[in-house]
Amino acid sequence: MKSLAYIAFGFLLVFTSSAPMVTASAQAASTFSCADVTEIPQVECEALVALYTSTNGPGWGNHSNWLVTNTPGNWFGVTVTFGNVTSIQLVSNQLTGIIPAQLGNLTSLQQLNLMGNLLSGSIPPELGNLSSLGELKLLGNQLSGNIPSQLGNLVNLGILNLSFNQLSGNIPSGLGNLTSLEQLTLSRNQLNGNIPPQLGNLVSLTYLDLSYNQLSGSIPSELGNLTSLEQLT
């Protein structure tokens, strides 16, 4: 039931854009300069601009204030706290294109939620630089390629949901480093190979969903160490 809820929510699209808004937003993007932004560091501003331009920002369902004002804290879906970007929430907002590597420069980011869009390409390994990240939700897109081993560097991560994509290859053993992880959802992909025994290190895990992949081999006995686990699928 939980997986069905994810897909229903993840693929919800909101159609609110109009042709005049797209034109106006495209014009704003051509004149916007991060040099005029003082609310956040320029490198963080450039990361947001890269997200906008690489995912067809003018075509988003809601792109209010993006590249229009010099205060990213009032751009739709962006939260700024004490001078740094701490949250990006662009759920079911008609993002298309690729996730830019520049997001790895948002080192104060605590939440990144891009679920329910049409994002394609691979997950940038640079996301492994987001040492403050507590939630990473990319479910319900069209992402492909391997799960970057660098995600194993996200030691503060509590939720990792990459389900309902087209990811392939092995589950990185480095995910076993994420001892703060409470929810790991990799279902509905094309992952193969063995379940890494290192997942038995995730002592805080309450929810583990690896269903609907092409995994092989036996279930590691190390998963018996997950004493906090409430659901295994």
Short mmCIF file of C-alpha atoms in Angstrom, two decimals, residues 11-223:
data_model
loop_
_atom_site.label_atom_id
_atom_site.label_comp_id
_atom_site.label_asym_id
_atom_site.label_seq_id
_atom_site.Cartn_x
_atom_site.Cartn_y
_atom_site.Cartn_z
CA PHE A 11 3.19 11.06 -10.76
CA LEU A 12 0.74 13.83 -9.88
CA LEU A 13 1.36 16.71 -12.29
CA VAL A 14 0.04 20.22 -11.85
CA PHE A 15 -0.68 22.08 -15.08
CA THR A 16 -0.74 25.76 -14.19
CA SER A 17 1.65 27.39 -16.67
CA SER A 18 0.65 29.54 -19.63
CA ALA A 19 2.41 30.71 -22.78
CA PRO A 20 2.76 34.37 -21.69
CA MET A 21 4.31 33.30 -18.37
CA VAL A 22 6.84 31.10 -20.18
CA THR A 23 7.84 33.97 -22.47
CA ALA A 24 8.23 36.40 -19.58
CA SER A 25 10.25 33.90 -17.59
CA ALA A 26 12.56 33.15 -20.51
CA GLN A 27 13.23 36.87 -20.94
CA ALA A 28 13.98 37.22 -17.22
CA ALA A 29 16.46 34.34 -17.37
CA SER A 30 18.44 36.04 -20.11
CA THR A 31 19.01 39.18 -18.00
CA PHE A 32 19.38 37.68 -14.51
CA SER A 33 22.79 37.89 -12.81
CA CYS A 34 23.84 36.16 -9.59
CA ALA A 35 26.28 39.04 -9.06
CA ASP A 36 23.26 41.09 -7.95
CA VAL A 37 22.21 38.55 -5.30
CA THR A 38 23.39 39.14 -1.72
CA GLU A 39 20.98 36.89 0.19
CA ILE A 40 23.01 33.72 -0.49
CA PRO A 41 26.55 33.00 -1.73
CA GLN A 42 27.02 33.43 -5.46
CA VAL A 43 27.95 29.77 -5.92
CA GLU A 44 24.59 28.76 -4.41
CA CYS A 45 22.74 31.21 -6.63
CA GLU A 46 24.50 29.75 -9.66
CA ALA A 47 23.45 26.26 -8.58
CA LEU A 48 19.81 27.34 -8.49
CA VAL A 49 20.13 28.98 -11.89
CA ALA A 50 21.66 25.76 -13.24
CA LEU A 51 18.68 23.80 -11.90
CA TYR A 52 16.27 26.21 -13.56
CA THR A 53 17.98 26.23 -16.93
CA SER A 54 18.73 22.49 -17.12
CA THR A 55 15.16 21.46 -16.26
CA ASN A 56 13.24 23.91 -18.51
CA GLY A 57 12.31 26.36 -15.78
CA PRO A 58 10.07 28.44 -18.03
CA GLY A 59 7.93 25.32 -18.55
CA TRP A 60 7.53 24.45 -14.87
CA GLY A 61 4.04 24.31 -13.46
CA ASN A 62 5.03 26.98 -10.96
CA HIS A 63 8.18 29.09 -11.34
CA SER A 64 7.06 32.10 -9.32
CA ASN A 65 9.87 34.65 -8.79
CA TRP A 66 12.60 32.40 -10.20
CA LEU A 67 15.22 34.61 -11.86
CA VAL A 68 12.84 37.56 -11.42
CA THR A 69 13.75 38.78 -7.92
CA ASN A 70 17.21 38.97 -6.31
CA THR A 71 15.94 37.17 -3.20
CA PRO A 72 16.03 33.38 -3.84
CA GLY A 73 14.30 32.82 -0.53
CA ASN A 74 11.02 33.86 -2.19
CA TRP A 75 11.50 31.72 -5.30
CA PHE A 76 8.88 28.99 -5.42
CA GLY A 77 10.04 25.84 -3.63
CA VAL A 78 13.26 27.34 -2.21
CA THR A 79 13.96 27.90 1.48
CA VAL A 80 16.85 30.09 2.63
CA THR A 81 17.95 29.97 6.28
CA PHE A 82 20.66 32.21 7.75
CA GLY A 83 22.06 33.05 4.33
CA ASN A 84 22.14 29.58 2.77
CA VAL A 85 19.78 27.44 0.70
CA THR A 86 18.47 24.72 3.03
CA SER A 87 15.55 23.22 1.10
CA ILE A 88 14.39 22.70 -2.49
CA GLN A 89 10.88 21.30 -2.85
CA LEU A 90 9.68 21.08 -6.46
CA VAL A 91 7.27 18.16 -6.29
CA SER A 92 5.23 17.31 -9.43
CA ASN A 93 6.18 20.62 -11.02
CA GLN A 94 6.83 19.54 -14.63
CA LEU A 95 10.63 19.61 -14.45
CA THR A 96 12.20 18.05 -17.55
CA GLY A 97 15.85 17.54 -18.44
CA ILE A 98 18.74 16.59 -16.17
CA ILE A 99 19.71 17.22 -12.57
CA PRO A 100 22.71 19.61 -12.74
CA ALA A 101 25.97 18.73 -11.03
CA GLN A 102 26.08 22.25 -9.56
CA LEU A 103 23.53 21.22 -6.92
CA GLY A 104 26.49 19.62 -5.19
CA ASN A 105 27.60 23.14 -4.23
CA LEU A 106 24.58 23.63 -1.94
CA THR A 107 26.48 22.38 1.07
CA SER A 108 23.88 23.61 3.59
CA LEU A 109 21.01 21.85 1.81
CA GLN A 110 18.93 19.70 4.16
CA GLN A 111 16.07 18.67 1.85
CA LEU A 112 16.05 17.96 -1.88
CA ASN A 113 12.68 16.79 -3.17
CA LEU A 114 12.22 16.58 -6.95
CA MET A 115 9.75 13.70 -6.97
CA GLY A 116 7.02 13.25 -9.57
CA ASN A 117 8.66 15.07 -12.46
CA LEU A 118 10.12 14.02 -15.83
CA LEU A 119 13.80 14.23 -15.00
CA SER A 120 16.10 12.03 -17.07
CA GLY A 121 19.79 11.19 -17.25
CA SER A 122 21.87 10.05 -14.31
CA ILE A 123 22.02 11.09 -10.67
CA PRO A 124 25.04 13.43 -10.37
CA PRO A 125 27.75 11.99 -8.11
CA GLU A 126 28.27 15.56 -6.88
CA LEU A 127 25.16 15.14 -4.73
CA GLY A 128 27.47 13.18 -2.46
CA ASN A 129 28.95 16.54 -1.40
CA LEU A 130 25.72 17.55 0.37
CA SER A 131 26.93 16.66 3.84
CA SER A 132 23.99 18.39 5.56
CA LEU A 133 21.33 16.58 3.55
CA GLY A 134 18.66 14.81 5.59
CA GLU A 135 16.16 13.95 2.82
CA LEU A 136 16.79 13.03 -0.81
CA LYS A 137 13.64 12.20 -2.77
CA LEU A 138 13.95 11.66 -6.52
CA LEU A 139 11.19 9.09 -6.93
CA GLY A 140 8.79 9.08 -9.85
CA ASN A 141 11.10 10.37 -12.58
CA GLN A 142 12.91 8.80 -15.55
CA LEU A 143 16.41 8.70 -14.10
CA SER A 144 18.78 6.06 -15.45
CA GLY A 145 22.31 4.78 -14.92
CA ASN A 146 23.89 3.64 -11.67
CA ILE A 147 23.22 4.84 -8.15
CA PRO A 148 26.36 6.90 -7.43
CA SER A 149 28.56 5.37 -4.77
CA GLN A 150 29.18 8.93 -3.54
CA LEU A 151 25.72 8.93 -1.95
CA GLY A 152 27.37 6.86 0.74
CA ASN A 153 29.00 10.09 1.94
CA LEU A 154 25.66 11.56 3.06
CA VAL A 155 26.11 10.58 6.69
CA ASN A 156 23.23 12.77 7.93
CA LEU A 157 20.70 11.33 5.49
CA GLY A 158 17.50 10.06 7.09
CA ILE A 159 15.40 9.38 3.97
CA LEU A 160 16.61 8.17 0.57
CA ASN A 161 13.91 7.44 -1.99
CA LEU A 162 14.93 6.70 -5.59
CA SER A 163 11.98 4.47 -6.47
CA PHE A 164 9.99 4.45 -9.73
CA ASN A 165 12.89 5.31 -12.02
CA GLN A 166 15.01 3.37 -14.52
CA LEU A 167 18.16 2.99 -12.42
CA SER A 168 20.38 0.00 -13.16
CA GLY A 169 23.54 -1.66 -11.89
CA ASN A 170 24.33 -2.80 -8.37
CA ILE A 171 23.20 -1.28 -5.10
CA PRO A 172 26.36 0.49 -3.86
CA SER A 173 27.84 -1.12 -0.78
CA GLY A 174 28.72 2.40 0.43
CA LEU A 175 25.06 2.98 1.30
CA GLY A 176 25.89 0.91 4.36
CA ASN A 177 27.73 3.98 5.70
CA LEU A 178 24.44 5.85 6.15
CA THR A 179 23.88 4.87 9.76
CA SER A 180 21.38 7.70 10.28
CA LEU A 181 19.15 6.37 7.49
CA GLU A 182 15.60 5.53 8.57
CA GLN A 183 13.97 4.93 5.18
CA LEU A 184 15.63 3.39 2.10
CA THR A 185 13.38 2.93 -0.94
CA LEU A 186 14.88 1.70 -4.22
CA SER A 187 11.87 -0.17 -5.59
CA ARG A 188 10.59 -0.19 -9.18
CA ASN A 189 13.95 0.19 -10.91
CA GLN A 190 16.20 -2.16 -12.89
CA LEU A 191 18.81 -2.80 -10.21
CA ASN A 192 20.67 -6.10 -10.40
CA GLY A 193 23.30 -8.12 -8.57
CA ASN A 194 23.35 -9.07 -4.92
CA ILE A 195 21.95 -7.18 -1.96
CA PRO A 196 25.10 -5.81 -0.28
CA PRO A 197 25.58 -7.20 3.22
CA GLN A 198 26.73 -3.72 4.29
CA LEU A 199 23.07 -2.71 4.45
CA GLY A 200 23.08 -4.60 7.73
CA ASN A 201 24.96 -1.62 9.19
CA LEU A 202 21.89 0.61 8.87
CA VAL A 203 20.88 0.21 12.50
CA SER A 204 18.43 3.15 12.41
CA LEU A 205 16.51 1.76 9.42
CA THR A 206 12.77 1.30 9.93
CA TYR A 207 11.69 0.87 6.28
CA LEU A 208 13.53 -0.97 3.49
CA ASP A 209 11.96 -1.48 0.06
CA LEU A 210 14.00 -3.14 -2.70
CA SER A 211 11.02 -4.68 -4.49
CA TYR A 212 10.45 -4.91 -8.26
CA ASN A 213 14.08 -4.97 -9.34
CA GLN A 214 16.26 -7.69 -10.87
CA LEU A 215 18.27 -8.54 -7.76
CA SER A 216 19.80 -11.99 -7.47
CA GLY A 217 21.53 -14.15 -4.90
CA SER A 218 20.50 -14.74 -1.33
CA ILE A 219 19.22 -12.34 1.31
CA PRO A 220 22.25 -11.39 3.44
CA SER A 221 22.10 -12.69 6.98
CA GLU A 222 23.44 -9.28 8.04
CA LEU A 223 19.97 -7.82 7.52
#
